GROMACS .gro file of C-alpha atoms in nm:
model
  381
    1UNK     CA    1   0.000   0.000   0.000
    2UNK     CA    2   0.157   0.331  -0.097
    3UNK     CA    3   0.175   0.634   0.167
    4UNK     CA    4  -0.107   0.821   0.000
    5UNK     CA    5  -0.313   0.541   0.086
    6UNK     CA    6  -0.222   0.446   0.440
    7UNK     CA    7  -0.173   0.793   0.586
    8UNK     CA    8  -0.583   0.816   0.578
    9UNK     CA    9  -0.666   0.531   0.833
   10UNK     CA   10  -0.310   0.612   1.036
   11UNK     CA   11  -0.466   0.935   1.089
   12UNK     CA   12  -0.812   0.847   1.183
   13UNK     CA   13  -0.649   0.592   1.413
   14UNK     CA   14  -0.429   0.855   1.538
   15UNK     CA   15  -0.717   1.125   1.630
   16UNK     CA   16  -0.947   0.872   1.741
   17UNK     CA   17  -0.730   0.686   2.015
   18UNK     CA   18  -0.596   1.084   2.088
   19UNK     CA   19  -0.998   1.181   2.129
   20UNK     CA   20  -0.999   0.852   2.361
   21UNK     CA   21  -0.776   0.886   2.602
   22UNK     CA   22  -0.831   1.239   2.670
   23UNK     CA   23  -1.259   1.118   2.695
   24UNK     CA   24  -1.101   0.886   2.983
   25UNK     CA   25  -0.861   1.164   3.120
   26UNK     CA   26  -1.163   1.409   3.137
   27UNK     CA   27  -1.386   1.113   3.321
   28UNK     CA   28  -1.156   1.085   3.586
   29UNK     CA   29  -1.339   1.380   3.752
   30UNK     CA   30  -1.650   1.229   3.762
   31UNK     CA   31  -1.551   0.951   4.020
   32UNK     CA   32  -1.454   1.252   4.254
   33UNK     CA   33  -1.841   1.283   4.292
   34UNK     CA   34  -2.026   1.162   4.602
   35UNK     CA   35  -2.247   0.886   4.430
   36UNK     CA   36  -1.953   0.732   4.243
   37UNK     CA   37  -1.936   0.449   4.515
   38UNK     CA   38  -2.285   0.381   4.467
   39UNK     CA   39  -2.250   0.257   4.105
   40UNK     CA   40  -1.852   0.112   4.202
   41UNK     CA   41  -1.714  -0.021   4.523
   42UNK     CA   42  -1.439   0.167   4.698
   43UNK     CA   43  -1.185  -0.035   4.576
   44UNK     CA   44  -1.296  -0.015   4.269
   45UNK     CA   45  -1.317   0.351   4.236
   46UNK     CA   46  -0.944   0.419   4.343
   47UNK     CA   47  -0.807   0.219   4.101
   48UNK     CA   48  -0.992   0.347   3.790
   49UNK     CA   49  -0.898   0.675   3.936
   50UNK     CA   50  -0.549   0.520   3.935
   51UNK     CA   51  -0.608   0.431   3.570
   52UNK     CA   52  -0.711   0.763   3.432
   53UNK     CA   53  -0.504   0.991   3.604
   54UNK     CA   54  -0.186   0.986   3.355
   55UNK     CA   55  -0.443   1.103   3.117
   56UNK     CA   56  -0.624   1.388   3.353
   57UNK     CA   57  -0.577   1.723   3.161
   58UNK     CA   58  -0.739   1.853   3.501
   59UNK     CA   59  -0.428   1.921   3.732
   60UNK     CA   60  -0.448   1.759   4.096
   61UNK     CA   61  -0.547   1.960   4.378
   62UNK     CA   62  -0.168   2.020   4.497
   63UNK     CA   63  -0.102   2.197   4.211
   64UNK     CA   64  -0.372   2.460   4.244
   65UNK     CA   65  -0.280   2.599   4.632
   66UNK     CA   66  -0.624   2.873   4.706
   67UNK     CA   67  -0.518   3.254   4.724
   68UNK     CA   68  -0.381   3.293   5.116
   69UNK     CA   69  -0.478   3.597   5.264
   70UNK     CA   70  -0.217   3.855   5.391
   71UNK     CA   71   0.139   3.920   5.311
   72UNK     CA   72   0.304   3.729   5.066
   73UNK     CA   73  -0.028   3.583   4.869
   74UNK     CA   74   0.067   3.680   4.500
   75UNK     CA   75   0.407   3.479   4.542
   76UNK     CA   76   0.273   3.164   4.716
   77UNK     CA   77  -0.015   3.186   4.444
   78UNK     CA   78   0.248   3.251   4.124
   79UNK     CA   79   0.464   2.946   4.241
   80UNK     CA   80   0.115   2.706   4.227
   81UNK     CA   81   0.036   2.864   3.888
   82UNK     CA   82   0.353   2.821   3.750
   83UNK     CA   83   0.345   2.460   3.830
   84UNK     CA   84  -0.006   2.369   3.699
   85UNK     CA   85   0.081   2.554   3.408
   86UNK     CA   86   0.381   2.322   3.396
   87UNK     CA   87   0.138   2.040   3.419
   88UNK     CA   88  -0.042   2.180   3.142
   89UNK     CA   89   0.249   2.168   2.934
   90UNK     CA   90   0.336   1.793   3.029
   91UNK     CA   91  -0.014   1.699   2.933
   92UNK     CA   92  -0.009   1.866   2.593
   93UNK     CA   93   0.334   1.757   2.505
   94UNK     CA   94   0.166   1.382   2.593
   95UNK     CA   95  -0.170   1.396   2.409
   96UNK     CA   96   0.041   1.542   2.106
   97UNK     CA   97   0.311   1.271   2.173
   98UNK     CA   98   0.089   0.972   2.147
   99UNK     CA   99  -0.082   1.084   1.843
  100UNK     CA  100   0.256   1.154   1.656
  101UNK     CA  101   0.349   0.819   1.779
  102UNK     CA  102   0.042   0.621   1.679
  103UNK     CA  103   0.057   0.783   1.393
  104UNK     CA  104   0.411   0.712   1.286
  105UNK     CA  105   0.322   0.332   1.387
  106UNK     CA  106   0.004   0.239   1.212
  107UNK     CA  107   0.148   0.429   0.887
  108UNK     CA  108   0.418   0.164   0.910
  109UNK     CA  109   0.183  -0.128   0.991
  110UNK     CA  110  -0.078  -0.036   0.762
  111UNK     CA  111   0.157   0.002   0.466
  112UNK     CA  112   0.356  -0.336   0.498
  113UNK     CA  113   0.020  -0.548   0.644
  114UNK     CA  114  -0.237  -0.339   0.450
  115UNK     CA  115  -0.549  -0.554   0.534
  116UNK     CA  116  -0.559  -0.689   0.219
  117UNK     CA  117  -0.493  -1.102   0.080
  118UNK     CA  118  -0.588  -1.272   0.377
  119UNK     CA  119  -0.357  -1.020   0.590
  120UNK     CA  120  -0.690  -0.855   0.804
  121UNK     CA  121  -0.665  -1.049   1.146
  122UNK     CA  122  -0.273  -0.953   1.167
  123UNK     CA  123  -0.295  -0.572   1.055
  124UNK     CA  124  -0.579  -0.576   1.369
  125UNK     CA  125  -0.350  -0.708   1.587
  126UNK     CA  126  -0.062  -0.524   1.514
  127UNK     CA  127  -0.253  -0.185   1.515
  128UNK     CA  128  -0.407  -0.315   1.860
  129UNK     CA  129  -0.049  -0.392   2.006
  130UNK     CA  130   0.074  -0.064   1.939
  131UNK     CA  131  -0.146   0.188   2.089
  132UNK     CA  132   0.023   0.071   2.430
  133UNK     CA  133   0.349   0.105   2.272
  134UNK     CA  134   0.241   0.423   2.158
  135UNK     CA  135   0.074   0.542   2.501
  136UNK     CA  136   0.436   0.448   2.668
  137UNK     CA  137   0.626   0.626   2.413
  138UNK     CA  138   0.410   0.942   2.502
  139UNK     CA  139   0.378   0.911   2.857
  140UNK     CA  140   0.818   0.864   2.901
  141UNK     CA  141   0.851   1.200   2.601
  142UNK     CA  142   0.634   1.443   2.863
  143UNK     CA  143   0.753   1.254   3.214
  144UNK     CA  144   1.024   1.544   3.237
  145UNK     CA  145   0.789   1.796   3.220
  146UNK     CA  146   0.510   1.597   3.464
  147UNK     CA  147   0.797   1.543   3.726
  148UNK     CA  148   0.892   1.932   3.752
  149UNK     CA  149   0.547   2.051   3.783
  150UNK     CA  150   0.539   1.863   4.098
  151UNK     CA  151   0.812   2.083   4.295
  152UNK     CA  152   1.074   1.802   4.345
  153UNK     CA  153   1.175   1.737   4.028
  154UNK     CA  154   1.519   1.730   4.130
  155UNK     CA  155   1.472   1.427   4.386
  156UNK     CA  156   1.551   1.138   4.253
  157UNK     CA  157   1.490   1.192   3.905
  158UNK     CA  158   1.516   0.834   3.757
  159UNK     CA  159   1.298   0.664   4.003
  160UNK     CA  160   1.030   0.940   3.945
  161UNK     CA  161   1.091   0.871   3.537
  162UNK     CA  162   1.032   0.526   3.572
  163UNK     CA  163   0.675   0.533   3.795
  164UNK     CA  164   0.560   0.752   3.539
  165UNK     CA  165   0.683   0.584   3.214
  166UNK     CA  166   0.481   0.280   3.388
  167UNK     CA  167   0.180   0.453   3.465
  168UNK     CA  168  -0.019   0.463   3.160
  169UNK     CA  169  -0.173   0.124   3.246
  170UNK     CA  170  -0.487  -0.035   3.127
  171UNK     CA  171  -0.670   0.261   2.959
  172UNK     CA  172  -0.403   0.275   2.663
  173UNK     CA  173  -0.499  -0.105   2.591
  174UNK     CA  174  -0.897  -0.075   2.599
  175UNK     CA  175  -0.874   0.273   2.349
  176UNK     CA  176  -0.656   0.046   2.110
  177UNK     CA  177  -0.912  -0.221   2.109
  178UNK     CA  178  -1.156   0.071   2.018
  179UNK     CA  179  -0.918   0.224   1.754
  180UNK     CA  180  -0.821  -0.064   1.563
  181UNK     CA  181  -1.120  -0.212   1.386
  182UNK     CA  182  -1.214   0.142   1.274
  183UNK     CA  183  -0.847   0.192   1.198
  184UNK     CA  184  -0.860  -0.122   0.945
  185UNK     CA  185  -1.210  -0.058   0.790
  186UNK     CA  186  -1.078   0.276   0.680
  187UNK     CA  187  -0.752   0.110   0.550
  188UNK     CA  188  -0.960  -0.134   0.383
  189UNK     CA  189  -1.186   0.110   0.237
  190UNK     CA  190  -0.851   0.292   0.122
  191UNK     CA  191  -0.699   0.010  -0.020
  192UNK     CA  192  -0.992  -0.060  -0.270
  193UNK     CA  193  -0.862   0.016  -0.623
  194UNK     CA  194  -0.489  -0.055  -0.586
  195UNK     CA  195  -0.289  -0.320  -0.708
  196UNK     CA  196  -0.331  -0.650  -0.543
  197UNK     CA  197  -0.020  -0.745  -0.275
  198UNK     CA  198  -0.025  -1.103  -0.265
  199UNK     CA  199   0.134  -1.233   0.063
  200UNK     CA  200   0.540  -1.311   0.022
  201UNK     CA  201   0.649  -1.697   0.019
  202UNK     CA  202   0.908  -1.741   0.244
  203UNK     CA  203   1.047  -2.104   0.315
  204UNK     CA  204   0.940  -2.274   0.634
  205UNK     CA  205   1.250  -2.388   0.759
  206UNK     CA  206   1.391  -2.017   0.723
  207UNK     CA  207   1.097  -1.856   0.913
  208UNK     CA  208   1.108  -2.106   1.186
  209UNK     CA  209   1.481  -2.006   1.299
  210UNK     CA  210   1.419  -1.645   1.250
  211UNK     CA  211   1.083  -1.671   1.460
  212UNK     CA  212   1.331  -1.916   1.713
  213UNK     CA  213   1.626  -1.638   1.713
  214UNK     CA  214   1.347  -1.378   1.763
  215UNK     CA  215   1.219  -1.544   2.089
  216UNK     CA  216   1.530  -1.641   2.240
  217UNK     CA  217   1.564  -1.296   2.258
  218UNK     CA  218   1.195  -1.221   2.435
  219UNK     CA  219   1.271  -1.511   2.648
  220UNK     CA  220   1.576  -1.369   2.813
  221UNK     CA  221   1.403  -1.080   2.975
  222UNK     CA  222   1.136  -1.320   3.056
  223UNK     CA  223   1.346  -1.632   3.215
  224UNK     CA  224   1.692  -1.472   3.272
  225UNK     CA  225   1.651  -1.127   3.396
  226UNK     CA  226   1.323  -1.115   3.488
  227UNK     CA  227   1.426  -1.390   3.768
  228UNK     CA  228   1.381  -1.236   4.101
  229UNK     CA  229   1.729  -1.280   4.227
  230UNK     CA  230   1.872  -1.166   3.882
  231UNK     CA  231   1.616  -0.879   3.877
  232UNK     CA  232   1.739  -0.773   4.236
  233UNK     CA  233   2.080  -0.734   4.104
  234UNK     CA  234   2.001  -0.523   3.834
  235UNK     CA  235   1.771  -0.332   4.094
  236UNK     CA  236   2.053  -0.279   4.331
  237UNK     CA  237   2.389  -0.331   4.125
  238UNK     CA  238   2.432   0.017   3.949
  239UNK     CA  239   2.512   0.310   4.159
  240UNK     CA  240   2.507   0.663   4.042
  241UNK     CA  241   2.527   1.031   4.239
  242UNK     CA  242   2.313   1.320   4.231
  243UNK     CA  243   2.007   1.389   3.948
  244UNK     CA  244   2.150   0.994   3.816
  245UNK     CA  245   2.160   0.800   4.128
  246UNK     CA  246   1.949   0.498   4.157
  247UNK     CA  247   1.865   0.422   3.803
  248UNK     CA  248   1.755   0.053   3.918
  249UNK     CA  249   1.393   0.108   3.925
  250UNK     CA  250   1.412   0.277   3.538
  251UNK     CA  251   1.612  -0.022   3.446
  252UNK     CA  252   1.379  -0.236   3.570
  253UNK     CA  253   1.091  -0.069   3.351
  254UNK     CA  254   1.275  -0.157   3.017
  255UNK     CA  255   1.468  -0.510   3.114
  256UNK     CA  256   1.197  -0.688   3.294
  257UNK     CA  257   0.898  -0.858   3.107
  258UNK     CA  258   0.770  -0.983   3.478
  259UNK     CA  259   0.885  -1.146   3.773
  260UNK     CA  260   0.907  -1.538   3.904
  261UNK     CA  261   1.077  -1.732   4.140
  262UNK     CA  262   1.125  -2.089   4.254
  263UNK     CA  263   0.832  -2.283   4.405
  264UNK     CA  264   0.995  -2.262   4.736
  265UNK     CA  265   0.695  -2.057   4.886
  266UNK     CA  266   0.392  -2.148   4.666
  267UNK     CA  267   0.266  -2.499   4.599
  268UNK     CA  268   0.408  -2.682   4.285
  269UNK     CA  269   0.069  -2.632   4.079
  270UNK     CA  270   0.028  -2.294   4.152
  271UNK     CA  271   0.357  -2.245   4.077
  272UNK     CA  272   0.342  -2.403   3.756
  273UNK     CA  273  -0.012  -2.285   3.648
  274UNK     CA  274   0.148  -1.885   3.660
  275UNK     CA  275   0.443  -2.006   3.470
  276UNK     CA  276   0.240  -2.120   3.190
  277UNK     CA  277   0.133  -1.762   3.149
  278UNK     CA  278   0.506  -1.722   3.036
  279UNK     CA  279   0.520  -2.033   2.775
  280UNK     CA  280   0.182  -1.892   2.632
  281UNK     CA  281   0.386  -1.593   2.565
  282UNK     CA  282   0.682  -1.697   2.413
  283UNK     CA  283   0.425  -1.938   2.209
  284UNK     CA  284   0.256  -1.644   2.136
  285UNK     CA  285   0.560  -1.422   2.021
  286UNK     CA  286   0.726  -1.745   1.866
  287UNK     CA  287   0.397  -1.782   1.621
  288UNK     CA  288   0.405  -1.450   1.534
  289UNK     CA  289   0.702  -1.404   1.442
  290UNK     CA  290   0.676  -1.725   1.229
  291UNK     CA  291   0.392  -1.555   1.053
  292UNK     CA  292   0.567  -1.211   1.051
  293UNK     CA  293   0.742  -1.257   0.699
  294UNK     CA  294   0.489  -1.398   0.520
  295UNK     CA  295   0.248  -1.108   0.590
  296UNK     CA  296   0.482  -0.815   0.569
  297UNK     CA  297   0.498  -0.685   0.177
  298UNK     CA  298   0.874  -0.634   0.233
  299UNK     CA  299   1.076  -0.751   0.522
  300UNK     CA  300   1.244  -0.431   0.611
  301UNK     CA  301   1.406  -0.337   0.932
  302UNK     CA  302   1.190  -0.076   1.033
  303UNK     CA  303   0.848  -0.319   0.966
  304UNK     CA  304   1.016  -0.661   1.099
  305UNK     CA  305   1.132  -0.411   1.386
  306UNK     CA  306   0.786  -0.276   1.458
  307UNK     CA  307   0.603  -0.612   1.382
  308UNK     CA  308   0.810  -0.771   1.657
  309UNK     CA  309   0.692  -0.571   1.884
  310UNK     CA  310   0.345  -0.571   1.854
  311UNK     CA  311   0.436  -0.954   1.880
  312UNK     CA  312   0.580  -0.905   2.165
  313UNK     CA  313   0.279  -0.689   2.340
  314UNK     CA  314   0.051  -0.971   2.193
  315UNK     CA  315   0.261  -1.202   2.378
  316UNK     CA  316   0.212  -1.010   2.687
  317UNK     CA  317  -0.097  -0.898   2.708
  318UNK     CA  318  -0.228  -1.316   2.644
  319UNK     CA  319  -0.003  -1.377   2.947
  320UNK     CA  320  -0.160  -1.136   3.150
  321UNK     CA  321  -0.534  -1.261   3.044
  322UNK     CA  322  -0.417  -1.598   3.146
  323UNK     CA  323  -0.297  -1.473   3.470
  324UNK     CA  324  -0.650  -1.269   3.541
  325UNK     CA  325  -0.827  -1.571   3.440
  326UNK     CA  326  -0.672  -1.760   3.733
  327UNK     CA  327  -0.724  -1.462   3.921
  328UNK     CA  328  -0.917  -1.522   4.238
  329UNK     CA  329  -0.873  -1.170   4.459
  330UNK     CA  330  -1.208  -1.012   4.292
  331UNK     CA  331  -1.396  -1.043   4.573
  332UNK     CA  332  -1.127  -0.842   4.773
  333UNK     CA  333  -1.004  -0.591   4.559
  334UNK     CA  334  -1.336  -0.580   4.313
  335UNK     CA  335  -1.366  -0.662   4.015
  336UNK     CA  336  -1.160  -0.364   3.803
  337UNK     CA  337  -0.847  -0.447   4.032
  338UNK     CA  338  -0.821  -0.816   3.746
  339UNK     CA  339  -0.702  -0.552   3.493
  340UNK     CA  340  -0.484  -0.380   3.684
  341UNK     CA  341  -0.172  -0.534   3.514
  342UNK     CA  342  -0.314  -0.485   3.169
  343UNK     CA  343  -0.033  -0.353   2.981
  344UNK     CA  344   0.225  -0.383   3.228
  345UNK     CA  345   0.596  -0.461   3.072
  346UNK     CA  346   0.512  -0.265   2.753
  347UNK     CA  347   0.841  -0.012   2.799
  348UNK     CA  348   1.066  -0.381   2.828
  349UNK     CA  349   0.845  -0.534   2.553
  350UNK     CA  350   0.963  -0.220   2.326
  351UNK     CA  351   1.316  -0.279   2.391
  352UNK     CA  352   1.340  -0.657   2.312
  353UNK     CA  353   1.069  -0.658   2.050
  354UNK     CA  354   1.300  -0.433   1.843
  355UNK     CA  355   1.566  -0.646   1.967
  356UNK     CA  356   1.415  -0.979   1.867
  357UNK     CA  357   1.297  -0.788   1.519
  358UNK     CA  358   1.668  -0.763   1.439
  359UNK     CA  359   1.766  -1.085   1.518
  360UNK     CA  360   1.428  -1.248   1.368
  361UNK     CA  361   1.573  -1.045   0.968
  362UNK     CA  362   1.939  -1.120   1.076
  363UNK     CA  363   1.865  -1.517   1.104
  364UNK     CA  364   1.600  -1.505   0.779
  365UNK     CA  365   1.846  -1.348   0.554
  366UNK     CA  366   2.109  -1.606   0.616
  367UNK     CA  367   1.872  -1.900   0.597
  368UNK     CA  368   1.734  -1.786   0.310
  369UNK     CA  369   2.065  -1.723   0.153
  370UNK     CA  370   2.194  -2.097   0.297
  371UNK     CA  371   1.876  -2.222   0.099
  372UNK     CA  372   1.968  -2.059  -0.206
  373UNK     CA  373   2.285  -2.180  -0.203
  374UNK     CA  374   2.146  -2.545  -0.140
  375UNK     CA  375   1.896  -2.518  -0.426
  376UNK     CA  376   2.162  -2.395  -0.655
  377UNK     CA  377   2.386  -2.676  -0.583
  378UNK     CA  378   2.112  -2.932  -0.629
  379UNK     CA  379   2.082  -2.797  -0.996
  380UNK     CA  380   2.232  -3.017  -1.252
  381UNK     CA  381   2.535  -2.797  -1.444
   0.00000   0.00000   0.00000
């Protein structure tokens, strides 16, 4: 699909996720009113308000301090304006973020899996896997600005950066699911006239290793790193001094697909029932990635790049819907508190997607050259 074509539904899928997550940053105020407990349950409340406020254009209360009377007022006023107006800033700078960033994505997607020869289901789940990448991406570009307006910017900068960067939670996932199917019934209106892209044939044996090399990759934030003794080393291991110092908990944020131990504490089912959550995963990523060349109309590094990271948020995000399903603490924490690790990892599936994209081309361009080769010397002279 040329760029004339795509750049219609990448914008519509831009404004319309944009329009969404400012709808669920403005409805945050409503569950400040007294009869929002009578439709939710206390728990349930908080942690919606938990969801929505990295999307709040409303500052919080802090930052608006009332007029004091007497000596003094105008200054102690000034200093509270001048630090909702920097949360103003942070909040423009992230609704304009995300839709540059959605935008740049599902122009990619929809131009290398235009929904189009069978390629419909995987240009729907690619554009759906994004929006969190692209809700991270803008929440980590206006963090700077979010962590000054709050008067101790300069405390412990990275662990600030990186309880922001992982804030943008659940409501990024549910406005992708909304923004996709419209987002690929404009491309396929769109793509109505053009020349037909039939999907690429790419030898079995060839995509299996790349898919393989791609989720070794995935699979050593998820088994190696992500290990809880491993993971407290990284936590703990590199020091810093002033603005830099303690740059665990970012590291954390983009190393760590989730978290597991031995089944020294738990019993050996339970134990082994949450790790399946992780082989559904790398199953997940694994058949993706397997599928990834096939779809794409040219295996470039900027689309197997991209495409392995959706495949690595699909990964994810089945994981955690495995997890919730085996989820029993609704009746304590309500029933919104099962999605309250939707989306989590999204920052560390980013950096190993793109990592695993590499490797996934890397390994396909040598097989496919080894097969070549093969063939050629199988032909009689």
């Amino acid at each position: 699909m040329t760029y004339r074509r795509a750049v219609i539904p990448a914008l519509v899928g831009g404004l319309l996720i944009t329009l969404l997550l400012w709808w669920a940053g403005a409805s945050a105020q409503a569950l400040r009113l007294p009869g929002s407990t009578s439709v939710f349950d206390i728990q349930s409340v908080s942690e919606l308000r938990r969801w929505l406020a990295p999307w709040s254009y409303d500052p919080p209360a802090t930052l608006l301090p009332e007029r004091p009377a007497g000596t003094g007022a105008d200054t102690a006023f000034g200093g509270g304006t001048q630090y909702a107006d920097l949360y103003s800033t942070a909040m423009q700078i992230r609704f304009v973020a995300v839709f540059v960033f959605f935008l740049a994505g599902a122009l990619l997607l929809v131009r290398r899996i235009p929904p189009t020869q069978g390629r419909t289901p995987g240009t729907l789940l690619a554009l759906w896997a994004w929006g969190p990448v692209a809700g991270t991406l803008a929440v980590a570009v206006s963090a700077p600005w979010l962590i000054a307006s709050w008067g101790h910017g300069s405390y412990r900068v990275l662990p600030q950066l990186a309880g922001v960067i992982a804030s943008s939670g659940p409501v990024t996932v549910f406005a992708a699911l909304l923004t996709a199917p419209l987002t690929v019934l404009v491309a396929r209106v769109t793509a109505k006239g053009a020349d037909p892209l039939p999907r690429q044939s790419v030898p079995p044996r060839a995509a299996r290793l790349a898919a393989s090399a791609g989720t070794a990759v995935v699979a050593v934030s998820l088994v190696i790193l992500s290990y809880d003794s491993v993971a407290a080393w990284i936590q703990t291991s590199f020091g810093g001094g002033g603005l830099l110092s303690e740059p665990g908990d970012l590291l954390r944020q983009w190393l760590l697909l989730g978290g597991w131990a031995g089944p020294a504490n738990s019993p050996l089912g339970d134990w082994l029932l949450y790790r399946a959550a992780d082989v559904l995963m790398l199953a997940v990523v694994w058949w993706t990635l397997r599928l990834l060349p096939g779809l794409l109309t040219r295996t470039t590094v900027p689309a197997m790049a991209a495409g392995a990271v959706c495949a690595t948020v699909l990964g994810l995000l089945a994981s955690q819907v495995l997890r919730m399903a085996t989820d029993d603490t609704s009746g304590i924490w309500g029933p919104v508190h099962l999605f309250s690790n939707l989306g989590y990892g999204v920052p560390a599936a980013l950096t190993f997607g793109i990592t695993a994209g590499l490797a996934a081309l890397v390994t396909l361009r040598l097989a496919e050259g080894r097969d070549s080769d093969s063939d050629s010397d199988k032909t009689p002279g």
